Amino acid sequence: MRNVIIIGSGPAGFTAALYASRANLEPLMFEGDVPELPGGQLMTTTDVENFPGFPEGVMGPELMERMRKQATRFGTEIVTGMVERVQFEAGGHTVVVNGESHRARALIIATGAKARLLGLDNEKRLMGHGVSTCATCDGAFFRDKPIVVVGGGDSAMEEANFLARFGSKVTVIHRRQEFRASKIMLERAQKNPKVEFVLDTVVTDILGDKVVSGVKLENRKTGETSELECNGFFVAIGHTPQTEIFRDVLELDDEGYIVAEGDSSRTGVAGVFAAGDCVDHTYRQAITAAGMGCKAAIDAERYLESLD
Ligand code: NAP
C-alpha cells in the first residue's frame, strides 16, 4: 500500500509529485503512453515565455523534462502506462495500469484536458509552428502579423480580443451565423476594430511548409472556396477534460470536469484529490496547474496525517 499515487505527468502532476516526495510520501506517478504523450500539453508547445523563472523563455518539452528531474530527485517513482480503471475504497484506492493493480491511501488525479482540434493533417504537422490552441501562451509571437481564430464560443471571442493586441488583424472564422459566445464577449470582439468575422465558413486546410502562411476556406452555404493569408492559426473550439475513467466514480460537471470542494483539491471521495486542467475550465495555464498540484499534495499530506 502506497501513501500517494498521482495520475498524470503534466505541470499539476509533477508539482504534486515534487511536494509529496519532499514530504517523504514516496509517491508513485503514472504517466501517459502513446498516443497520450507523457508531459501533457506542454510537450506540443514550442517557446514558453510566461512560466516564471525563465526570463529567456523555455521550450515546452524542456520545461517538462526539468519538472520530471526535480520530482524524481526527491524519490518520485514514475511508471509509464495508461490507467484503465480506478476503484475507491475506504481502506485504500486501487488503480489498474497495464492489467496490474496498485493501491494507495491517497490519490491525486492530474489527467489534464485536451484542446479540441479540427482534425486536419496540417494542423498536427504545424502545431507549435503557427498553429496553437493557447492565445495567452503564443499570441506574442505574432506581432504585426495576420492571425486567424476558429470558433464561435467565448474562448474564440476572448482569444480574438487578446490576439488583437499583437496581430495586424485577427479574422474569426465560424461555421455558422449564430454564436455560442455570450453577448458581452461577442460584442466586445465585434467592436474591436482589428477583429473581422467570416461566417458560415470552415477551414479545410492550413497552408505552409515549415510555418503557417495561410488557410483554405470553404463557405458552407455557397460552397465557394478561398484562401486567407495568416501566420498565427488559433483553434478555439473548446477543451475536453480527460476524465472518462472517473465518470462512474466521481462527481463531474456537465462538461466532464471533476468537481472539487470549494477552493481545495478535495473531490467528494475521501482521499481522492484533483488538480490542474481536469478540474479547471477557466485558467488552463501551466503555472495555475502547477499551483493546483501543490495544493493537492498538501491536501493529501494533511489527509494522510489525519488517518495516522
Ligand atoms: P464552446 O462554448 O463549446 O464553443 C465552441 C465553439 O467552437 C462553438 O462555436 C462551435 O461551433 C465551435 N466548434 C466546435 N467544434 C468545431 C469544429 N470541428 N469546427 C469548427 N467549429 C467548431 O467552447 P468555449 O468557447 O471553449 O467555451 C467553453 C466554456 O467556457 C463555455 O461555458 C464558456 O462560456 C466558458 N468560457 C468563458 C470565458 C469567459 O467568460 N471569460 C472564456 C472562455 C470560455 P457551433 O457553435 O457551431 O457548435
CSV table of N, CA, C and O and ligand atoms in Angstrom, one decimal, residues 116-118 150-156 158 174-176 178 180 185 236-239 255 281 284, ligand 1:
chain,number,residue,atom,x,y,z
A,116,ARG,N,-9.6,20.8,-28.1
A,116,ARG,CA,-10.2,20.1,-29.3
A,116,ARG,C,-9.6,20.7,-30.6
A,116,ARG,O,-9.2,21.8,-30.6
A,117,LEU,N,-9.4,19.8,-31.5
A,117,LEU,CA,-8.8,20.2,-32.8
A,117,LEU,C,-9.7,20.0,-34.0
A,117,LEU,O,-10.7,19.2,-33.8
A,118,LEU,N,-9.4,20.6,-35.1
A,118,LEU,CA,-10.3,20.4,-36.2
A,118,LEU,C,-10.1,19.0,-36.9
A,118,LEU,O,-11.0,18.5,-37.6
A,150,VAL,N,-10.3,30.2,-35.0
A,150,VAL,CA,-11.5,29.4,-35.3
A,150,VAL,C,-12.4,29.2,-34.1
A,150,VAL,O,-11.9,28.8,-33.1
A,151,GLY,N,-13.7,29.4,-34.3
A,151,GLY,CA,-14.6,29.1,-33.2
A,151,GLY,C,-15.6,30.2,-33.0
A,151,GLY,O,-15.4,31.3,-33.5
A,152,GLY,N,-16.7,29.9,-32.4
A,152,GLY,CA,-17.8,30.9,-32.2
A,152,GLY,C,-18.3,30.9,-30.7
A,152,GLY,O,-19.3,31.4,-30.4
A,153,GLY,N,-17.4,30.4,-29.8
A,153,GLY,CA,-17.8,30.4,-28.4
A,153,GLY,C,-17.0,31.5,-27.6
A,153,GLY,O,-16.3,32.4,-28.3
A,154,ASP,N,-17.1,31.6,-26.3
A,154,ASP,CA,-16.5,32.6,-25.5
A,154,ASP,C,-15.0,32.5,-25.7
A,154,ASP,O,-14.3,33.5,-25.7
A,155,SER,N,-14.4,31.3,-25.8
A,155,SER,CA,-13.0,31.2,-25.9
A,155,SER,C,-12.5,31.9,-27.2
A,155,SER,O,-11.5,32.6,-27.2
A,156,ALA,N,-13.2,31.7,-28.3
A,156,ALA,CA,-12.8,32.3,-29.5
A,156,ALA,C,-12.8,33.8,-29.4
A,156,ALA,O,-11.9,34.5,-29.9
A,158,GLU,N,-12.7,35.6,-26.7
A,158,GLU,CA,-11.7,36.1,-25.7
A,158,GLU,C,-10.3,36.1,-26.4
A,158,GLU,O,-9.5,37.0,-26.3
A,174,HIS,N,-16.0,31.3,-38.2
A,174,HIS,CA,-17.0,30.5,-37.5
A,174,HIS,C,-17.9,29.8,-38.5
A,174,HIS,O,-18.3,30.3,-39.6
A,175,ARG,N,-18.3,28.5,-38.1
A,175,ARG,CA,-19.0,27.7,-39.1
A,175,ARG,C,-20.5,28.0,-39.4
A,175,ARG,O,-21.1,27.4,-40.2
A,176,ARG,N,-21.1,28.9,-38.5
A,176,ARG,CA,-22.5,29.3,-38.8
A,176,ARG,C,-22.7,30.8,-38.5
A,176,ARG,O,-21.7,31.5,-38.1
A,178,GLU,N,-24.9,32.0,-36.1
A,178,GLU,CA,-25.2,32.2,-34.7
A,178,GLU,C,-24.0,31.8,-33.9
A,178,GLU,O,-23.3,30.9,-34.2
A,180,ARG,N,-22.2,30.8,-30.1
A,180,ARG,CA,-22.4,30.2,-28.8
A,180,ARG,C,-21.9,31.2,-27.7
A,180,ARG,O,-22.2,31.1,-26.6
A,185,MET,N,-19.3,39.1,-24.6
A,185,MET,CA,-18.0,38.7,-25.2
A,185,MET,C,-18.0,38.9,-26.7
A,185,MET,O,-17.0,39.4,-27.3
A,236,ALA,N,-9.9,27.5,-31.3
A,236,ALA,CA,-10.5,27.8,-30.0
A,236,ALA,C,-11.9,27.2,-30.0
A,236,ALA,O,-12.9,27.9,-30.0
A,237,ILE,N,-12.0,25.9,-30.2
A,237,ILE,CA,-13.3,25.3,-30.3
A,237,ILE,C,-13.6,24.4,-29.1
A,237,ILE,O,-14.4,23.5,-29.1
A,238,GLY,N,-13.0,24.7,-28.0
A,238,GLY,CA,-13.3,24.1,-26.7
A,238,GLY,C,-12.2,23.1,-26.3
A,238,GLY,O,-11.3,22.8,-27.0
A,239,HIS,N,-12.4,22.6,-25.0
A,239,HIS,CA,-11.4,21.7,-24.5
A,239,HIS,C,-12.2,20.5,-24.0
A,239,HIS,O,-13.4,20.6,-23.6
A,255,GLU,N,-19.7,19.5,-18.3
A,255,GLU,CA,-18.7,19.4,-19.4
A,255,GLU,C,-17.6,18.3,-19.1
A,255,GLU,O,-16.7,18.2,-19.9
A,281,HIS,N,-11.7,24.9,-15.7
A,281,HIS,CA,-12.0,25.3,-17.1
A,281,HIS,C,-11.8,26.8,-17.3
A,281,HIS,O,-12.2,27.3,-18.4
A,284,ARG,N,-6.5,27.4,-17.1
A,284,ARG,CA,-5.8,26.4,-18.1
A,284,ARG,C,-4.3,26.8,-18.4
A,284,ARG,O,-3.9,26.7,-19.6
B,1,NAP,P1,-17.8,26.3,-26.6
B,1,NAP,O1,-18.7,27.2,-25.9
B,1,NAP,O2,-18.2,24.8,-26.7
B,1,NAP,O3,-17.7,26.8,-28.1
B,1,NAP,C1,-17.0,26.1,-29.1
B,1,NAP,C2,-17.2,26.8,-30.4
B,1,NAP,O4,-16.4,26.1,-31.4
B,1,NAP,C3,-18.6,26.7,-31.0
B,1,NAP,O5,-19.0,28.0,-31.5
B,1,NAP,C4,-18.6,25.6,-32.0
B,1,NAP,O6,-19.4,25.9,-33.1
B,1,NAP,C5,-17.2,25.7,-32.5
B,1,NAP,N1,-16.7,24.4,-32.9
B,1,NAP,C6,-16.7,23.2,-32.3
B,1,NAP,N2,-16.2,22.2,-33.0
B,1,NAP,C7,-15.9,22.8,-34.2
B,1,NAP,C8,-15.3,22.3,-35.4
B,1,NAP,N3,-15.0,21.0,-35.5
B,1,NAP,N4,-15.2,23.1,-36.4
B,1,NAP,C9,-15.5,24.4,-36.3
B,1,NAP,N5,-16.0,25.0,-35.2
B,1,NAP,C10,-16.2,24.1,-34.2
B,1,NAP,O7,-16.3,26.3,-26.1
B,1,NAP,P2,-15.5,27.5,-25.5
B,1,NAP,O8,-15.6,28.7,-26.2
B,1,NAP,O9,-14.1,27.0,-25.2
B,1,NAP,O10,-16.2,27.7,-24.0
B,1,NAP,C11,-16.3,26.6,-23.1
B,1,NAP,C12,-16.9,27.2,-21.8
B,1,NAP,O11,-16.0,28.0,-21.1
B,1,NAP,C13,-18.2,28.0,-22.0
B,1,NAP,O12,-19.1,27.7,-21.0
B,1,NAP,C14,-17.7,29.4,-22.0
B,1,NAP,O13,-18.7,30.3,-21.6
B,1,NAP,C15,-16.6,29.3,-21.0
B,1,NAP,N6,-15.6,30.4,-21.2
B,1,NAP,C16,-15.8,31.6,-20.6
B,1,NAP,C17,-14.9,32.6,-20.8
B,1,NAP,C18,-15.2,33.9,-20.1
B,1,NAP,O14,-16.2,34.1,-19.6
B,1,NAP,N7,-14.2,34.7,-20.0
B,1,NAP,C19,-13.9,32.5,-21.7
B,1,NAP,C20,-13.7,31.3,-22.3
B,1,NAP,C21,-14.6,30.2,-22.1
B,1,NAP,P3,-21.0,25.7,-33.0
B,1,NAP,O15,-21.5,26.9,-32.3
B,1,NAP,O16,-21.5,25.7,-34.4
B,1,NAP,O17,-21.3,24.4,-32.3
